mmCIF file of C-alpha atoms in Angstrom:
data_model
loop_
_atom_site.group_PDB
_atom_site.id
_atom_site.type_symbol
_atom_site.label_atom_id
_atom_site.label_comp_id
_atom_site.label_asym_id
_atom_site.label_seq_id
_atom_site.Cartn_x
_atom_site.Cartn_y
_atom_site.Cartn_z
ATOM 1 C CA UNK A 1 1.484 -26.388 10.975
ATOM 2 C CA UNK A 2 0.784 -27.268 7.310
ATOM 3 C CA UNK A 3 1.853 -24.837 4.662
ATOM 4 C CA UNK A 4 -1.755 -24.493 3.366
ATOM 5 C CA UNK A 5 -3.019 -23.306 6.791
ATOM 6 C CA UNK A 6 -0.149 -20.840 7.127
ATOM 7 C CA UNK A 7 -1.109 -19.317 3.764
ATOM 8 C CA UNK A 8 -4.891 -19.655 4.260
ATOM 9 C CA UNK A 9 -4.977 -17.917 7.618
ATOM 10 C CA UNK A 10 -3.978 -14.414 6.522
ATOM 11 C CA UNK A 11 -6.135 -14.688 3.326
ATOM 12 C CA UNK A 12 -9.097 -15.831 5.453
ATOM 13 C CA UNK A 13 -8.642 -12.866 7.841
ATOM 14 C CA UNK A 14 -8.649 -10.361 4.850
ATOM 15 C CA UNK A 15 -11.680 -12.124 3.350
ATOM 16 C CA UNK A 16 -13.453 -12.069 6.684
ATOM 17 C CA UNK A 17 -12.768 -8.351 7.186
ATOM 18 C CA UNK A 18 -13.473 -7.155 3.596
ATOM 19 C CA UNK A 19 -16.340 -9.627 2.536
ATOM 20 C CA UNK A 20 -18.522 -8.631 5.541
ATOM 21 C CA UNK A 21 -22.197 -8.099 5.659
ATOM 22 C CA UNK A 22 -22.347 -5.241 3.142
ATOM 23 C CA UNK A 23 -21.783 -7.407 -0.037
ATOM 24 C CA UNK A 24 -24.030 -10.186 1.236
ATOM 25 C CA UNK A 25 -26.766 -7.683 2.228
ATOM 26 C CA UNK A 26 -26.767 -6.164 -1.262
ATOM 27 C CA UNK A 27 -26.960 -9.487 -3.103
ATOM 28 C CA UNK A 28 -29.379 -11.278 -0.780
ATOM 29 C CA UNK A 29 -31.124 -8.813 1.586
ATOM 30 C CA UNK A 30 -33.085 -11.744 3.311
ATOM 31 C CA UNK A 31 -29.777 -12.990 4.740
ATOM 32 C CA UNK A 32 -28.934 -9.663 6.466
ATOM 33 C CA UNK A 33 -28.972 -10.830 10.078
ATOM 34 C CA UNK A 34 -27.015 -14.050 9.463
ATOM 35 C CA UNK A 35 -24.497 -12.090 7.368
ATOM 36 C CA UNK A 36 -23.991 -9.527 10.072
ATOM 37 C CA UNK A 37 -23.509 -12.223 12.668
ATOM 38 C CA UNK A 38 -20.937 -13.968 10.454
ATOM 39 C CA UNK A 39 -19.149 -10.673 10.008
ATOM 40 C CA UNK A 40 -18.975 -10.196 13.819
ATOM 41 C CA UNK A 41 -17.782 -13.644 14.447
ATOM 42 C CA UNK A 42 -15.479 -14.517 11.517
ATOM 43 C CA UNK A 43 -12.719 -11.800 11.782
ATOM 44 C CA UNK A 44 -11.941 -12.688 15.375
ATOM 45 C CA UNK A 45 -11.804 -16.401 14.647
ATOM 46 C CA UNK A 46 -9.662 -15.781 11.570
ATOM 47 C CA UNK A 47 -7.475 -13.412 13.588
ATOM 48 C CA UNK A 48 -7.026 -16.120 16.350
ATOM 49 C CA UNK A 49 -6.131 -18.546 13.591
ATOM 50 C CA UNK A 50 -3.366 -16.067 12.531
ATOM 51 C CA UNK A 51 -2.071 -15.788 16.134
ATOM 52 C CA UNK A 52 -1.807 -19.557 16.326
ATOM 53 C CA UNK A 53 -0.138 -19.734 12.875
ATOM 54 C CA UNK A 54 2.444 -17.066 13.859
ATOM 55 C CA UNK A 55 3.364 -18.696 17.203
ATOM 56 C CA UNK A 56 3.570 -22.198 15.804
ATOM 57 C CA UNK A 57 5.529 -21.333 12.558
ATOM 58 C CA UNK A 58 9.076 -22.581 13.290
ATOM 59 C CA UNK A 59 9.990 -24.033 9.879
ATOM 60 C CA UNK A 60 12.900 -22.937 7.592
ATOM 61 C CA UNK A 61 12.482 -19.409 6.528
ATOM 62 C CA UNK A 62 9.905 -18.683 9.238
ATOM 63 C CA UNK A 63 11.319 -15.367 10.307
ATOM 64 C CA UNK A 64 11.167 -13.924 6.736
ATOM 65 C CA UNK A 65 7.750 -15.451 6.231
ATOM 66 C CA UNK A 66 6.423 -14.030 9.583
ATOM 67 C CA UNK A 67 7.647 -10.477 8.693
ATOM 68 C CA UNK A 68 6.258 -10.706 5.175
ATOM 69 C CA UNK A 69 2.737 -11.774 6.348
ATOM 70 C CA UNK A 70 2.779 -9.164 9.144
ATOM 71 C CA UNK A 71 3.708 -6.358 6.718
ATOM 72 C CA UNK A 72 1.210 -7.608 4.051
ATOM 73 C CA UNK A 73 -1.588 -7.771 6.467
ATOM 74 C CA UNK A 74 -0.914 -4.311 7.815
ATOM 75 C CA UNK A 75 -0.765 -2.809 4.350
ATOM 76 C CA UNK A 76 -3.899 -4.588 3.123
ATOM 77 C CA UNK A 77 -5.883 -3.446 6.168
ATOM 78 C CA UNK A 78 -5.155 0.277 5.620
ATOM 79 C CA UNK A 79 -8.351 0.790 3.538
ATOM 80 C CA UNK A 80 -10.383 -0.885 6.115
ATOM 81 C CA UNK A 81 -9.070 1.354 8.898
ATOM 82 C CA UNK A 82 -9.734 4.422 6.734
ATOM 83 C CA UNK A 83 -13.245 3.246 6.197
ATOM 84 C CA UNK A 84 -13.655 2.587 9.787
ATOM 85 C CA UNK A 85 -12.327 6.045 10.776
ATOM 86 C CA UNK A 86 -14.357 8.086 8.265
ATOM 87 C CA UNK A 87 -17.414 5.850 8.301
ATOM 88 C CA UNK A 88 -17.321 5.731 12.114
ATOM 89 C CA UNK A 89 -16.856 9.612 12.257
ATOM 90 C CA UNK A 90 -19.897 10.092 9.920
ATOM 91 C CA UNK A 91 -22.006 7.683 11.981
ATOM 92 C CA UNK A 92 -20.881 9.578 15.170
ATOM 93 C CA UNK A 93 -21.820 12.881 13.730
ATOM 94 C CA UNK A 94 -25.212 11.573 12.618
ATOM 95 C CA UNK A 95 -25.904 10.214 16.138
ATOM 96 C CA UNK A 96 -24.859 13.477 17.762
ATOM 97 C CA UNK A 97 -27.219 15.462 15.581
ATOM 98 C CA UNK A 98 -30.280 13.518 16.659
ATOM 99 C CA UNK A 99 -31.218 14.681 20.141
ATOM 100 C CA UNK A 100 -32.258 11.306 21.553
ATOM 101 C CA UNK A 101 -29.196 9.456 20.239
ATOM 102 C CA UNK A 102 -26.467 11.718 21.552
ATOM 103 C CA UNK A 103 -26.021 9.231 24.409
ATOM 104 C CA UNK A 104 -25.170 6.508 22.011
ATOM 105 C CA UNK A 105 -22.097 8.361 20.717
ATOM 106 C CA UNK A 106 -19.735 7.195 23.425
ATOM 107 C CA UNK A 107 -20.940 3.561 23.078
ATOM 108 C CA UNK A 108 -20.577 3.630 19.317
ATOM 109 C CA UNK A 109 -17.108 5.305 19.581
ATOM 110 C CA UNK A 110 -15.978 2.611 22.045
ATOM 111 C CA UNK A 111 -17.148 -0.150 19.770
ATOM 112 C CA UNK A 112 -15.225 1.259 16.731
ATOM 113 C CA UNK A 113 -12.115 1.689 18.899
ATOM 114 C CA UNK A 114 -12.349 -1.805 20.334
ATOM 115 C CA UNK A 115 -12.975 -3.435 16.978
ATOM 116 C CA UNK A 116 -10.058 -1.584 15.271
ATOM 117 C CA UNK A 117 -7.602 -2.169 18.105
ATOM 118 C CA UNK A 118 -8.462 -5.811 18.479
ATOM 119 C CA UNK A 119 -7.846 -6.430 14.769
ATOM 120 C CA UNK A 120 -4.578 -4.391 14.979
ATOM 121 C CA UNK A 121 -3.362 -6.613 17.857
ATOM 122 C CA UNK A 122 -4.366 -9.815 16.016
ATOM 123 C CA UNK A 123 -2.418 -8.902 13.002
ATOM 124 C CA UNK A 124 0.497 -7.658 15.156
ATOM 125 C CA UNK A 125 1.069 -11.193 16.331
ATOM 126 C CA UNK A 126 3.286 -11.715 13.363
ATOM 127 C CA UNK A 127 5.468 -8.827 14.308
ATOM 128 C CA UNK A 128 5.623 -9.774 17.970
ATOM 129 C CA UNK A 129 6.890 -13.283 17.150
ATOM 130 C CA UNK A 130 9.252 -12.091 14.334
ATOM 131 C CA UNK A 131 10.860 -9.425 16.516
ATOM 132 C CA UNK A 132 11.445 -11.954 19.412
ATOM 133 C CA UNK A 133 12.885 -14.478 16.993
ATOM 134 C CA UNK A 134 15.076 -11.923 15.289
ATOM 135 C CA UNK A 135 16.513 -11.159 18.749
ATOM 136 C CA UNK A 136 17.021 -14.868 19.516
ATOM 137 C CA UNK A 137 18.862 -15.283 16.234
ATOM 138 C CA UNK A 138 20.951 -12.277 16.907
ATOM 139 C CA UNK A 139 19.704 -10.368 13.886
ATOM 140 C CA UNK A 140 18.578 -7.393 16.054
ATOM 141 C CA UNK A 141 19.605 -6.230 19.394
ATOM 142 C CA UNK A 142 17.334 -6.499 22.556
ATOM 143 C CA UNK A 143 16.516 -2.866 22.660
ATOM 144 C CA UNK A 144 15.576 -2.731 18.950
ATOM 145 C CA UNK A 145 13.368 -5.928 19.364
ATOM 146 C CA UNK A 146 11.673 -4.375 22.400
ATOM 147 C CA UNK A 147 11.082 -1.150 20.555
ATOM 148 C CA UNK A 148 9.656 -2.957 17.534
ATOM 149 C CA UNK A 149 7.269 -5.000 19.708
ATOM 150 C CA UNK A 150 6.052 -1.857 21.430
ATOM 151 C CA UNK A 151 5.561 -0.131 18.092
ATOM 152 C CA UNK A 152 3.421 -3.060 16.927
ATOM 153 C CA UNK A 153 1.109 -2.189 19.713
ATOM 154 C CA UNK A 154 0.569 1.474 18.681
ATOM 155 C CA UNK A 155 -1.874 2.305 15.776
ATOM 156 C CA UNK A 156 -0.140 3.622 12.633
ATOM 157 C CA UNK A 157 3.222 2.978 14.126
ATOM 158 C CA UNK A 158 2.526 -0.759 13.670
ATOM 159 C CA UNK A 159 2.566 -0.412 10.026
ATOM 160 C CA UNK A 160 5.968 1.381 9.960
ATOM 161 C CA UNK A 161 7.308 -1.199 12.477
ATOM 162 C CA UNK A 162 6.187 -4.113 10.166
ATOM 163 C CA UNK A 163 7.892 -2.529 7.166
ATOM 164 C CA UNK A 164 11.082 -1.815 9.033
ATOM 165 C CA UNK A 165 11.185 -5.296 10.548
ATOM 166 C CA UNK A 166 10.691 -6.932 7.168
ATOM 167 C CA UNK A 167 13.505 -4.703 5.697
ATOM 168 C CA UNK A 168 15.834 -5.653 8.587
ATOM 169 C CA UNK A 169 15.088 -9.316 8.166
ATOM 170 C CA UNK A 170 15.497 -9.136 4.397
ATOM 171 C CA UNK A 171 18.823 -7.197 4.662
ATOM 172 C CA UNK A 172 20.221 -9.845 7.031
ATOM 173 C CA UNK A 173 19.160 -12.537 4.551
ATOM 174 C CA UNK A 174 21.149 -10.803 1.846
ATOM 175 C CA UNK A 175 24.220 -10.530 4.108
ATOM 176 C CA UNK A 176 24.005 -14.246 5.054
ATOM 177 C CA UNK A 177 23.716 -15.486 1.429
ATOM 178 C CA UNK A 178 27.194 -14.345 0.243
ATOM 179 C CA UNK A 179 28.695 -15.823 3.389
ATOM 180 C CA UNK A 180 27.020 -19.200 2.891
ATOM 181 C CA UNK A 181 28.138 -19.145 -0.752
ATOM 182 C CA UNK A 182 31.774 -18.291 0.160
ATOM 183 C CA UNK A 183 31.978 -21.121 2.711
#
């Protein structure tokens, strides 16, 4: 996969998530429905582009690159998840207060959970691939790789797992550089 696409896919995902319908709706209100449709369609497409990018990246330094992008995406999406949690909680409370809309609360809650978890799994693809490759290269043990892969599937723990995996790969890069220089 070309380098430009490997770099563009995480940036496109962040842009698709953060540049949703709200800024477009403020600037050009007449584009509201189209902007909302794009906001619903673009993040999953950009997320799938990231999954393909992660699974096809086999170049030199791919392990460190995968862990870097995985960690960066996780850290950059923390404000979105906080907005989703607090905004979603506010919407759910507002729905629960209106007598006729109380039945919409479970549907809205399910939508927020599915949207957040799907985005988490799409960004975890970097961690899944990196942990498996780190095990293949002998940088981590099988149990550690399995544990890191499982953590990438758990909300909040995925951020910690991405940081730990990046640190482990970076640490092994530092150990291999003096050995290569001495040889």
